[in-house]
Short mmCIF file of C-alpha atoms and ligand atoms in Angstrom, two decimals:
data_model
loop_
_atom_site.label_atom_id
_atom_site.label_comp_id
_atom_site.label_asym_id
_atom_site.label_seq_id
_atom_site.Cartn_x
_atom_site.Cartn_y
_atom_site.Cartn_z
CA MET A 6 -10.39 9.70 -22.24
CA LEU A 7 -7.27 8.34 -20.53
CA SER A 8 -4.01 8.57 -22.41
CA ILE A 9 -2.70 5.17 -23.50
CA ASP A 10 0.85 6.52 -23.47
CA ALA A 11 1.24 6.35 -19.71
CA ASN A 12 3.68 3.48 -19.25
CA ALA A 13 5.78 4.58 -16.24
CA ALA A 14 8.90 3.06 -17.86
CA THR A 15 8.81 5.74 -20.57
CA TYR A 16 9.15 8.54 -18.01
CA PHE A 17 11.51 6.88 -15.51
CA VAL A 18 13.78 5.03 -17.97
CA ASP A 19 13.55 5.77 -21.69
CA ARG A 20 13.16 9.56 -21.40
CA HIS A 21 16.75 9.85 -20.18
CA ILE A 22 18.18 8.66 -23.47
CA GLY A 23 16.52 11.51 -25.39
CA GLU A 24 17.69 13.90 -22.67
CA GLY A 25 21.33 12.92 -23.12
CA ARG A 26 21.89 10.88 -19.95
CA GLY A 27 22.57 7.55 -21.63
CA ASP A 28 26.16 7.34 -20.40
CA LYS A 29 25.37 8.43 -16.85
CA THR A 30 25.51 5.82 -14.09
CA ALA A 31 22.03 5.06 -12.80
CA TYR A 32 23.18 2.31 -10.40
CA LEU A 33 26.43 1.33 -8.75
CA GLU A 34 26.74 -1.83 -6.63
CA ALA A 35 28.73 -0.87 -3.54
CA GLU A 36 30.18 -4.32 -2.85
CA THR A 37 31.11 -5.35 -6.41
CA GLY A 38 31.60 -2.05 -8.24
CA ARG A 39 29.28 -3.23 -11.07
CA THR A 40 27.43 -0.33 -12.70
CA LEU A 41 24.35 0.16 -14.86
CA SER A 42 24.16 3.25 -17.06
CA TYR A 43 20.87 4.84 -18.07
CA ALA A 44 21.38 3.50 -21.61
CA ALA A 45 22.06 -0.03 -20.31
CA MET A 46 18.97 0.16 -18.13
CA ALA A 47 16.82 1.25 -21.10
CA GLU A 48 18.21 -1.53 -23.30
CA GLY A 49 18.30 -4.18 -20.57
CA SER A 50 14.67 -3.54 -19.64
CA ALA A 51 13.60 -3.59 -23.32
CA ARG A 52 15.39 -6.95 -23.60
CA VAL A 53 13.65 -8.33 -20.50
CA ALA A 54 10.31 -7.19 -21.95
CA GLY A 55 11.07 -9.03 -25.20
CA ALA A 56 12.20 -12.12 -23.29
CA LEU A 57 9.00 -12.19 -21.24
CA ALA A 58 6.90 -12.02 -24.40
CA ARG A 59 9.07 -14.69 -26.06
CA ALA A 60 8.57 -16.94 -23.02
CA GLY A 61 4.81 -16.59 -23.42
CA ILE A 62 4.24 -14.44 -20.35
CA ARG A 63 1.35 -12.19 -21.31
CA PRO A 64 0.38 -8.70 -20.17
CA GLU A 65 -1.31 -8.71 -16.74
CA GLU A 66 0.26 -12.00 -15.72
CA ARG A 67 2.37 -11.64 -12.59
CA ALA A 68 6.16 -11.99 -12.30
CA ALA A 69 7.49 -12.55 -8.78
CA LEU A 70 10.89 -10.89 -8.18
CA LEU A 71 12.78 -12.39 -5.27
CA VAL A 72 15.79 -10.33 -6.17
CA LEU A 73 18.44 -8.64 -4.06
CA ASP A 74 19.43 -5.02 -4.51
CA GLN A 75 21.60 -5.60 -7.60
CA ILE A 76 21.66 -4.09 -11.09
CA GLU A 77 19.40 -6.80 -12.55
CA PHE A 78 16.55 -5.57 -10.36
CA PRO A 79 15.79 -2.30 -12.23
CA GLN A 80 16.07 -4.12 -15.57
CA LEU A 81 13.53 -6.72 -14.45
CA PHE A 82 11.15 -4.26 -12.84
CA TRP A 83 11.04 -1.85 -15.79
CA GLY A 84 11.22 -4.71 -18.29
CA ALA A 85 8.06 -6.19 -16.78
CA LEU A 86 6.32 -2.80 -16.90
CA LYS A 87 7.38 -2.31 -20.51
CA SER A 88 5.83 -5.65 -21.48
CA GLY A 89 2.65 -5.05 -19.46
CA VAL A 90 3.53 -7.93 -17.12
CA VAL A 91 2.99 -7.06 -13.43
CA PRO A 92 6.15 -7.42 -11.32
CA ILE A 93 5.84 -8.25 -7.64
CA PRO A 94 9.03 -7.41 -5.75
CA LEU A 95 9.12 -9.78 -2.78
CA ASN A 96 10.67 -9.22 0.60
CA THR A 97 13.93 -11.18 0.49
CA LEU A 98 13.83 -12.00 4.21
CA LEU A 99 10.74 -14.18 4.40
CA ALA A 100 10.41 -17.88 5.21
CA THR A 101 9.40 -20.67 2.82
CA PRO A 102 5.75 -20.97 4.03
CA VAL A 103 5.19 -17.25 3.45
CA TYR A 104 6.59 -17.50 -0.09
CA ASP A 105 4.27 -20.44 -0.56
CA VAL A 106 1.25 -18.31 0.40
CA ILE A 107 2.35 -15.39 -1.77
CA LEU A 108 3.13 -17.44 -4.87
CA ARG A 109 -0.27 -19.11 -4.67
CA ASP A 110 -2.16 -15.92 -3.83
CA SER A 111 -0.57 -13.94 -6.66
CA ARG A 112 -0.64 -16.80 -9.17
CA ALA A 113 2.69 -15.56 -10.49
CA SER A 114 3.57 -17.45 -13.66
CA ILE A 115 7.26 -16.63 -13.64
CA VAL A 116 9.68 -16.10 -10.79
CA PHE A 117 13.10 -14.40 -10.87
CA VAL A 118 15.37 -15.35 -7.98
CA SER A 119 18.82 -14.16 -6.88
CA ALA A 120 20.90 -17.33 -6.48
CA PRO A 121 21.61 -16.86 -2.74
CA LEU A 122 17.83 -16.87 -2.09
CA TRP A 123 17.09 -19.99 -4.09
CA ASP A 124 17.16 -22.54 -1.27
CA VAL A 125 14.52 -20.79 0.81
CA VAL A 126 12.05 -20.29 -2.05
CA ALA A 127 12.70 -23.56 -3.94
CA PRO A 128 10.10 -25.66 -2.04
CA ALA A 129 7.43 -22.99 -2.57
CA VAL A 130 8.28 -22.76 -6.26
CA ALA A 131 8.06 -26.53 -6.57
CA ASP A 132 4.61 -26.49 -4.90
CA SER A 133 3.16 -23.66 -6.98
CA PRO A 134 0.61 -24.84 -9.55
CA TYR A 135 1.00 -21.57 -11.49
CA ILE A 136 4.72 -21.05 -12.10
CA ARG A 137 5.83 -21.90 -15.65
CA HIS A 138 9.35 -20.41 -15.64
CA VAL A 139 12.07 -20.04 -13.03
CA VAL A 140 14.93 -17.68 -13.81
CA VAL A 141 17.93 -17.47 -11.51
CA ILE A 142 20.37 -14.56 -11.32
CA GLY A 143 23.74 -16.17 -10.62
CA ASP A 144 24.42 -19.90 -10.63
CA ALA A 145 21.25 -21.58 -11.83
CA PRO A 146 20.31 -24.92 -10.22
CA GLU A 147 19.10 -27.72 -12.45
CA GLY A 148 15.64 -27.16 -13.88
CA THR A 149 15.97 -23.38 -13.80
CA THR A 150 17.13 -20.88 -16.43
CA ARG A 151 20.07 -18.58 -15.97
CA PHE A 152 19.16 -14.87 -16.35
CA GLU A 153 21.66 -14.34 -19.17
CA THR A 154 20.18 -17.30 -21.06
CA PHE A 155 16.64 -16.01 -20.51
CA VAL A 156 17.40 -12.66 -22.17
CA GLU A 157 19.95 -13.80 -24.74
CA GLY A 158 18.84 -12.95 -28.30
CA ALA A 159 15.45 -11.65 -27.13
CA PRO A 160 13.99 -8.85 -29.23
CA LEU A 161 14.06 -5.32 -27.79
CA MET A 162 10.48 -4.37 -26.95
CA ASP A 163 9.18 -0.80 -26.67
CA ALA A 164 7.08 0.12 -23.65
CA ALA A 165 3.57 -1.24 -24.17
CA ALA A 166 0.76 1.28 -24.49
CA VAL A 167 -1.07 1.37 -21.18
CA ASN A 168 -3.34 3.91 -19.56
CA ALA A 169 -2.45 5.71 -16.36
CA ASP A 170 -4.97 3.71 -14.32
CA GLU A 171 -3.66 0.27 -15.30
CA VAL A 172 -2.12 -1.86 -12.59
CA ALA A 173 1.66 -1.65 -12.96
CA PHE A 174 3.03 -3.70 -10.03
CA TRP A 175 2.12 -5.14 -6.66
CA LEU A 176 3.85 -5.16 -3.33
CA TYR A 177 3.00 -7.53 -0.51
CA SER A 178 2.29 -5.87 2.81
CA SER A 179 2.57 -7.98 5.92
CA GLY A 180 1.30 -5.14 8.11
CA SER A 181 2.23 -5.32 11.76
CA THR A 182 0.05 -8.33 12.39
CA GLY A 183 0.90 -10.95 9.85
CA GLN A 184 -1.10 -12.18 6.83
CA PRO A 185 0.39 -10.94 3.55
CA LYS A 186 -1.84 -8.79 1.35
CA GLY A 187 -1.13 -8.03 -2.31
CA VAL A 188 -1.29 -4.25 -2.76
CA ALA A 189 -2.00 -3.33 -6.40
CA HIS A 190 -0.50 -0.06 -7.66
CA ILE A 191 -1.16 1.70 -10.97
CA HIS A 192 1.31 3.24 -13.43
CA SER A 193 0.60 6.85 -12.45
CA ALA A 194 1.17 6.16 -8.73
CA LEU A 195 4.94 6.00 -9.26
CA ARG A 196 5.08 9.51 -10.67
CA ALA A 197 2.59 10.71 -8.05
CA THR A 198 5.23 9.99 -5.38
CA SER A 199 8.21 11.49 -7.22
CA ASP A 200 6.28 14.66 -8.17
CA THR A 201 5.24 15.17 -4.52
CA TYR A 202 7.62 13.91 -1.81
CA GLY A 203 10.57 13.42 -4.21
CA ALA A 204 10.41 16.84 -5.84
CA GLN A 205 8.70 18.98 -3.23
CA VAL A 206 10.11 17.67 0.06
CA LEU A 207 13.48 16.21 -0.94
CA GLY A 208 14.00 18.55 -3.87
CA ILE A 209 15.97 15.68 -5.41
CA ARG A 210 18.46 16.79 -8.10
CA GLU A 211 20.35 15.27 -11.01
CA ASP A 212 23.66 15.56 -9.15
CA ASP A 213 22.40 13.64 -6.10
CA VAL A 214 23.83 10.27 -5.10
CA VAL A 215 21.36 8.22 -3.06
CA LEU A 216 22.06 5.40 -0.60
CA SER A 217 19.03 3.63 0.84
CA ALA A 218 19.26 1.04 3.60
CA ALA A 219 15.68 0.10 2.69
CA LYS A 220 15.65 -2.28 -0.26
CA PHE A 221 13.76 -2.18 -3.57
CA PHE A 222 11.11 -4.62 -2.32
CA PHE A 223 9.96 -2.20 0.38
CA ALA A 224 7.77 0.69 -0.88
CA TYR A 225 10.05 3.06 1.01
CA GLY A 226 13.14 1.68 -0.76
CA LEU A 227 11.41 1.58 -4.16
CA GLY A 228 10.87 5.34 -3.97
CA ASN A 229 14.26 6.13 -2.44
CA GLU A 230 16.45 4.26 -4.89
CA MET A 231 14.19 3.85 -7.92
CA THR A 232 11.53 6.42 -8.65
CA PHE A 233 13.06 9.48 -6.98
CA PRO A 234 16.57 9.25 -8.45
CA LEU A 235 15.24 8.12 -11.83
CA SER A 236 12.79 11.05 -11.93
CA VAL A 237 15.76 13.45 -12.22
CA GLY A 238 18.54 11.29 -13.68
CA ALA A 239 20.47 10.90 -10.41
CA THR A 240 22.65 7.96 -9.28
CA SER A 241 21.89 5.30 -6.63
CA VAL A 242 24.39 3.22 -4.73
CA LEU A 243 23.01 -0.29 -4.17
CA PHE A 244 24.05 -2.20 -1.08
CA THR A 245 23.27 -5.84 -1.79
CA GLY A 246 23.95 -7.28 1.67
CA ARG A 247 22.36 -6.71 5.04
CA PRO A 248 22.61 -3.08 6.11
CA THR A 249 24.38 -3.09 9.47
CA PRO A 250 25.74 0.03 11.22
CA PRO A 251 29.38 -0.67 10.22
CA SER A 252 28.48 -1.58 6.62
CA MET A 253 26.36 1.56 6.19
CA ILE A 254 28.96 3.83 7.76
CA ASP A 255 31.68 2.32 5.54
CA THR A 256 29.50 2.63 2.44
CA ILE A 257 28.74 6.27 3.21
CA ALA A 258 32.46 6.94 3.66
CA ALA A 259 33.38 5.10 0.44
CA HIS A 260 30.61 6.23 -1.93
CA LYS A 261 29.87 9.72 -0.63
CA PRO A 262 26.07 9.83 -0.99
CA THR A 263 24.30 13.18 -0.77
CA ILE A 264 21.05 11.53 0.41
CA PHE A 265 20.88 8.72 2.97
CA CYS A 266 17.63 6.87 3.66
CA GLY A 267 17.44 4.82 6.85
CA VAL A 268 15.02 3.53 9.45
CA PRO A 269 14.98 4.42 13.16
CA THR A 270 16.51 1.16 14.44
CA LEU A 271 19.43 1.55 12.07
CA TYR A 272 19.89 5.24 12.84
CA ALA A 273 19.92 4.41 16.58
CA ALA A 274 22.59 1.75 16.11
CA MET A 275 24.64 3.95 13.75
CA VAL A 276 24.55 6.79 16.26
CA ALA A 277 25.75 4.38 18.97
CA GLN A 278 28.68 3.40 16.75
CA MET A 279 29.45 7.02 15.86
CA ASP A 280 29.64 7.82 19.59
CA ALA A 281 32.79 5.69 19.52
CA THR A 282 34.14 6.17 15.98
CA GLY A 283 32.83 9.55 14.83
CA ALA A 284 30.83 10.24 11.64
CA PRO A 285 31.93 9.19 8.14
CA ASP A 286 33.20 11.94 5.88
CA ALA A 287 30.53 12.47 3.19
CA PRO A 288 28.72 15.33 1.42
CA LEU A 289 25.33 14.34 2.90
CA ARG A 290 22.71 17.02 2.36
CA LEU A 291 19.57 15.09 3.35
CA CYS A 292 18.86 12.13 5.63
CA ILE A 293 15.39 10.64 5.77
CA SER A 294 13.69 8.15 8.04
CA ALA A 295 10.45 6.18 7.83
CA GLY A 296 9.05 2.79 8.79
CA GLU A 297 8.28 3.85 12.34
CA ALA A 298 8.52 7.12 14.24
CA LEU A 299 12.04 8.37 14.89
CA PRO A 300 12.89 8.84 18.57
CA GLU A 301 13.69 12.50 19.23
CA ASP A 302 16.98 11.70 20.89
CA VAL A 303 18.25 9.64 17.93
CA GLY A 304 17.58 12.53 15.52
CA GLN A 305 19.39 15.00 17.75
CA ARG A 306 22.43 12.78 18.24
CA TRP A 307 22.66 11.99 14.51
CA GLU A 308 22.53 15.71 13.71
CA LYS A 309 25.28 16.41 16.23
CA HIS A 310 27.52 13.77 14.64
CA THR A 311 26.88 14.46 10.95
CA GLY A 312 25.72 18.07 10.91
CA VAL A 313 22.63 16.97 8.92
CA GLY A 314 19.16 16.59 10.39
CA ILE A 315 16.94 13.56 9.79
CA LEU A 316 13.63 14.21 8.04
CA ASP A 317 11.23 11.89 9.80
CA GLY A 318 8.29 10.98 7.59
CA VAL A 319 5.36 8.61 7.43
CA GLY A 320 4.26 6.54 4.50
CA SER A 321 2.68 3.19 3.82
CA THR A 322 2.74 0.41 1.28
CA GLU A 323 -0.84 1.37 0.42
CA MET A 324 0.13 5.01 -0.33
CA LEU A 325 3.42 3.88 -1.93
CA HIS A 326 5.58 6.47 -0.19
CA ILE A 327 5.71 9.30 2.33
CA PHE A 328 2.69 11.60 2.69
CA LEU A 329 3.45 13.24 6.04
CA SER A 330 6.88 14.64 6.77
CA ASN A 331 9.22 17.13 8.31
CA ARG A 332 10.91 19.52 5.87
CA PRO A 333 14.57 20.35 5.23
CA GLY A 334 15.44 23.28 7.49
CA ASP A 335 12.20 22.86 9.44
CA ILE A 336 12.57 19.72 11.54
CA VAL A 337 10.87 19.28 14.88
CA TYR A 338 12.09 15.99 16.34
CA GLY A 339 9.40 13.99 18.07
CA THR A 340 6.86 15.03 15.41
CA SER A 341 6.12 13.56 11.99
CA GLY A 342 5.75 17.05 10.48
CA THR A 343 2.89 18.09 8.21
CA ALA A 344 1.14 16.86 5.03
CA VAL A 345 3.37 16.48 1.97
CA PRO A 346 2.13 18.78 -0.86
CA GLY A 347 -0.39 16.80 -2.94
CA TYR A 348 -1.83 14.89 0.04
CA ASP A 349 -4.79 15.74 2.31
CA LEU A 350 -4.86 14.39 5.84
CA ARG A 351 -7.65 13.98 8.40
CA LEU A 352 -7.56 12.83 12.04
CA VAL A 353 -10.83 11.19 13.04
CA ASP A 354 -12.34 9.65 16.15
CA GLU A 355 -14.09 6.27 16.27
CA ASP A 356 -17.28 7.83 14.83
CA GLY A 357 -15.43 9.37 11.92
CA ASN A 358 -15.60 12.92 13.31
CA GLU A 359 -12.58 15.16 12.89
CA VAL A 360 -10.68 15.63 16.18
CA GLY A 361 -9.32 18.98 17.36
CA VAL A 362 -5.91 20.26 18.42
CA GLY A 363 -4.55 18.29 21.36
CA GLU A 364 -6.78 15.27 20.66
CA VAL A 365 -5.81 11.87 19.31
CA GLY A 366 -7.39 10.40 16.18
CA GLU A 367 -6.76 7.88 13.43
CA LEU A 368 -4.94 9.30 10.42
CA LEU A 369 -6.69 9.13 7.03
CA VAL A 370 -4.92 10.19 3.83
CA ASN A 371 -6.02 11.17 0.33
CA GLY A 372 -3.54 11.32 -2.55
CA ALA A 373 -2.96 10.19 -6.13
CA SER A 374 -0.49 7.45 -5.16
CA ALA A 375 -3.09 5.37 -3.28
CA ALA A 376 -3.31 1.69 -4.23
CA ASN A 377 -6.34 0.28 -6.01
CA CYS A 378 -7.11 -2.50 -3.57
CA TYR A 379 -5.77 -5.57 -1.81
CA TRP A 380 -5.80 -8.44 -4.29
CA ASN A 381 -8.71 -10.79 -3.63
CA GLN A 382 -9.38 -9.39 -0.14
CA ARG A 383 -12.67 -7.57 -0.40
CA ASP A 384 -13.35 -6.92 3.30
CA LYS A 385 -9.85 -5.65 3.99
CA SER A 386 -9.99 -3.47 0.86
CA ARG A 387 -13.33 -1.94 1.87
CA ASN A 388 -12.12 -1.27 5.40
CA THR A 389 -8.93 0.45 4.23
CA PHE A 390 -9.82 2.25 0.99
CA GLU A 391 -12.89 4.35 1.79
CA GLY A 392 -13.59 6.39 -1.34
CA VAL A 393 -10.70 8.83 -1.76
CA TRP A 394 -9.54 8.25 1.82
CA THR A 395 -7.09 5.54 2.88
CA ARG A 396 -7.12 4.53 6.54
CA THR A 397 -3.62 4.22 7.99
CA GLY A 398 -4.40 2.46 11.28
CA ASP A 399 -2.03 4.94 12.97
CA LYS A 400 -3.01 7.31 15.78
CA TYR A 401 -1.74 10.88 15.86
CA GLU A 402 -2.21 13.96 17.94
CA LYS A 403 -2.45 17.32 16.20
CA ARG A 404 -0.40 20.13 17.74
CA GLU A 405 -1.27 23.83 17.70
CA ASP A 406 1.27 24.36 14.88
CA GLU A 407 -0.45 21.63 12.73
CA ARG A 408 2.44 19.17 13.14
CA LEU A 409 1.35 15.63 13.95
CA VAL A 410 2.77 13.55 16.78
CA TYR A 411 2.71 9.76 16.49
CA CYS A 412 0.84 7.95 19.27
CA GLY A 413 0.95 4.32 18.10
CA ARG A 414 -1.10 1.90 16.03
CA THR A 415 -4.84 2.12 16.60
CA ASP A 416 -4.62 -1.20 18.39
CA ASP A 417 -1.44 -0.42 20.39
CA MET A 418 -2.86 2.40 22.54
CA PHE A 419 -4.16 1.58 26.00
CA LYS A 420 -5.53 3.41 29.01
CA VAL A 421 -3.69 3.83 32.29
CA SER A 422 -5.73 5.27 35.15
CA GLY A 423 -8.38 6.17 32.56
CA ILE A 424 -6.01 8.19 30.38
CA TRP A 425 -4.86 7.07 26.91
CA LEU A 426 -1.21 6.17 26.89
CA SER A 427 0.91 5.99 23.77
CA PRO A 428 3.45 3.13 24.04
CA PHE A 429 5.55 5.09 21.61
CA GLU A 430 5.92 8.02 24.00
CA VAL A 431 7.20 5.73 26.78
CA GLU A 432 9.54 3.96 24.33
CA GLY A 433 10.92 7.34 23.23
CA ALA A 434 11.63 8.23 26.85
CA LEU A 435 13.35 4.88 27.46
CA VAL A 436 15.64 5.09 24.41
CA SER A 437 16.72 8.58 25.43
CA HIS A 438 18.54 6.85 28.32
CA PRO A 439 22.19 6.26 27.28
CA GLN A 440 22.09 2.56 28.21
CA VAL A 441 18.99 1.71 26.13
CA LEU A 442 19.21 0.85 22.44
CA GLU A 443 15.58 -0.13 21.75
CA ALA A 444 12.35 -0.46 23.71
CA ALA A 445 8.81 -1.73 23.24
CA VAL A 446 5.96 -1.03 25.63
CA VAL A 447 2.75 -3.03 26.01
CA PRO A 448 -0.04 -3.18 28.59
CA GLN A 449 0.09 -5.77 31.36
CA ARG A 450 -2.49 -6.28 34.11
CA ASP A 451 -1.36 -5.66 37.69
CA GLU A 452 -2.59 -7.67 40.70
CA GLU A 453 -5.80 -5.61 40.69
CA GLY A 454 -6.43 -6.48 37.04
CA LEU A 455 -5.69 -2.95 35.83
CA GLU A 456 -3.55 -2.28 32.77
CA LYS A 457 -0.17 -0.68 33.33
CA PRO A 458 2.83 -0.26 30.99
CA LYS A 459 5.41 -3.01 30.77
CA ALA A 460 8.67 -2.38 28.90
CA TYR A 461 10.92 -4.75 26.98
CA VAL A 462 14.33 -3.18 26.45
CA VAL A 463 17.43 -4.02 24.45
CA LEU A 464 20.47 -2.57 26.21
CA GLN A 465 23.31 -0.72 24.60
CA SER A 466 25.49 -1.39 27.62
CA GLY A 467 25.20 -2.69 31.17
CA THR A 468 23.62 -5.81 32.63
CA GLY A 469 20.04 -4.86 33.34
CA ASP A 470 20.26 -5.26 37.11
CA GLN A 471 17.64 -3.88 39.48
CA ALA A 472 19.57 -0.63 39.92
CA LEU A 473 19.39 0.04 36.16
CA LYS A 474 15.69 -0.85 36.04
CA ASP A 475 14.96 1.59 38.87
CA ALA A 476 17.02 4.23 37.13
CA LEU A 477 15.04 3.69 33.92
CA LYS A 478 11.73 4.08 35.77
CA ASP A 479 12.92 7.36 37.29
CA HIS A 480 14.20 8.48 33.91
CA VAL A 481 10.77 7.94 32.28
CA LYS A 482 8.98 9.66 35.18
CA SER A 483 11.18 12.72 34.86
CA LYS A 484 10.90 12.84 31.06
CA ILE A 485 7.19 12.32 30.39
CA GLY A 486 5.20 12.16 33.62
CA LEU A 487 4.87 10.21 36.81
CA TRP A 488 2.05 7.85 35.81
CA LYS A 489 3.55 6.79 32.48
CA TYR A 490 6.58 4.88 33.76
CA PRO A 491 6.82 1.14 33.04
CA ARG A 492 5.90 -0.80 36.18
CA TRP A 493 7.86 -3.82 34.89
CA ILE A 494 11.02 -3.87 32.79
CA GLU A 495 12.36 -6.94 31.06
CA VAL A 496 15.74 -6.96 29.35
CA VAL A 497 15.78 -8.91 26.06
CA ASP A 498 18.34 -9.57 23.33
CA GLU A 499 16.06 -8.38 20.54
CA LEU A 500 12.51 -7.20 19.89
CA PRO A 501 10.09 -9.01 17.57
CA LYS A 502 9.85 -7.05 14.32
CA THR A 503 8.27 -7.28 10.89
CA ALA A 504 10.68 -7.93 8.05
CA THR A 505 10.70 -4.19 7.42
CA GLY A 506 11.65 -3.31 10.98
CA LYS A 507 8.37 -2.39 12.66
CA ILE A 508 8.05 -3.60 16.23
CA GLN A 509 5.38 -6.29 16.59
CA ARG A 510 3.96 -5.23 19.95
CA PHE A 511 1.14 -7.74 19.59
CA LYS A 512 3.69 -10.54 20.00
CA LEU A 513 4.87 -9.06 23.29
CA ARG A 514 1.27 -8.49 24.40
CA GLU A 515 0.55 -12.17 24.01
CA ASP A 516 3.45 -12.98 26.35
CA ALA A 517 2.72 -10.16 28.76
O1 3SK B 613 6.42 2.81 6.87
C1 3SK B 613 6.62 3.84 6.25
O2 3SK B 613 6.74 4.93 6.83
C2 3SK B 613 6.73 3.81 4.73
C3 3SK B 613 7.25 4.89 4.12
C4 3SK B 613 7.33 4.93 2.75
C5 3SK B 613 6.90 3.90 2.02
C6 3SK B 613 6.38 2.79 2.64
C7 3SK B 613 6.29 2.74 4.01
C8 3SK B 613 5.69 1.51 4.63
#
């Protein structure tokens, strides 16, 4: 019999009041200085729950949250969970047609929007046949309700009785190829990530201060600045704007986080800035990276500047957070580390057979934080969630010491002269050159119709003349092997990426 007392809001929010943390700051907005204490979060979320019920939004209906990283976000998220309504944090960087698809697909009946995002979502909201209420945080346009008005006078509602297997929230995953999929997560999945990666890899503590460049809407950010700090009563610094290298370095200097959570592109650009300005003064004890594999060179340079290593890890929206990671004090750059306690991993070939040391296979993962399914996408659900195993679509090689080395997406690998080539390995070699900021490698056919690597590079400095291109080819040859060098190099201003920063190699392949 499943317990019906498993509402995640009880553990992550309300528990802290009984444990004497009511006055402690749970959230601090870096740009405005606004704060939210644990007591205010407990009361604010109870008020949101009451307001949802008062507005006629019933348990299991969906609430879309197009909300920036600001103190209303945790109140809305936990308020929805308390009332049994299913919040869907939405990526705040999407375009109107994508919001249109998501609002229809999810059939959200209420949408909460931060005022600066209103214009981009307004046409999709107007088109949705399902939305009954629009609540705006900030100045509310005509026909919408201001957040303060929505909650004013609403009864405080205790967390609804739910069982651990009930769907708590969804996230939309765009994957690296496009179409959004609603990923449904259950109440117990939240705790499954904080009890594993949060407690056993990060060893997160009550006195930690967390700064995450990844936002709440991204599964990585939701763990970093919501479930992990709230599992121990720590404090998170919210950065509402776009995380750029200068803004992150300034925020670290000003708010002194002990844990910083970034992504490789940002780390690379921050390291480039620190080469000129030096590192910010802060009591950092842990830095983590996810989203895509961290180039070895970036980790080493960051460590030289800050004195703290970067824990590179791998997670997914489907698994909610990181299941494969390096460990504090045991980092091997260029590898993704080993299984996080609580997760089992397998590397399999195309026939589903386990591959051996030195071979490349697709990574499958088994753990309690796995999603239930993709909403209304039966084929995709069946292809990804195979019994207890979740397919990641990522290829890895297992080393003698059990650490896994990233080799690319299953569909990014290609053969050169009959040997599998990982675009990621060539990209890592390119970005280790001081003049290269970012690189993406895809196959292109030569005049004989044979596939060879082509590189797109964003430069840190220099003009990309033929001399630099030749130097880059020699650099790759000397770093990773003669046959792996890019036969063509094109200098570009930026690389195509998903909203969460993953390189979309398929877009370059189409052009190649
Ligand atoms: O991409 C990742 O590595 C990741 C990590 C944690 C949570 C979610 C994602 C997608």
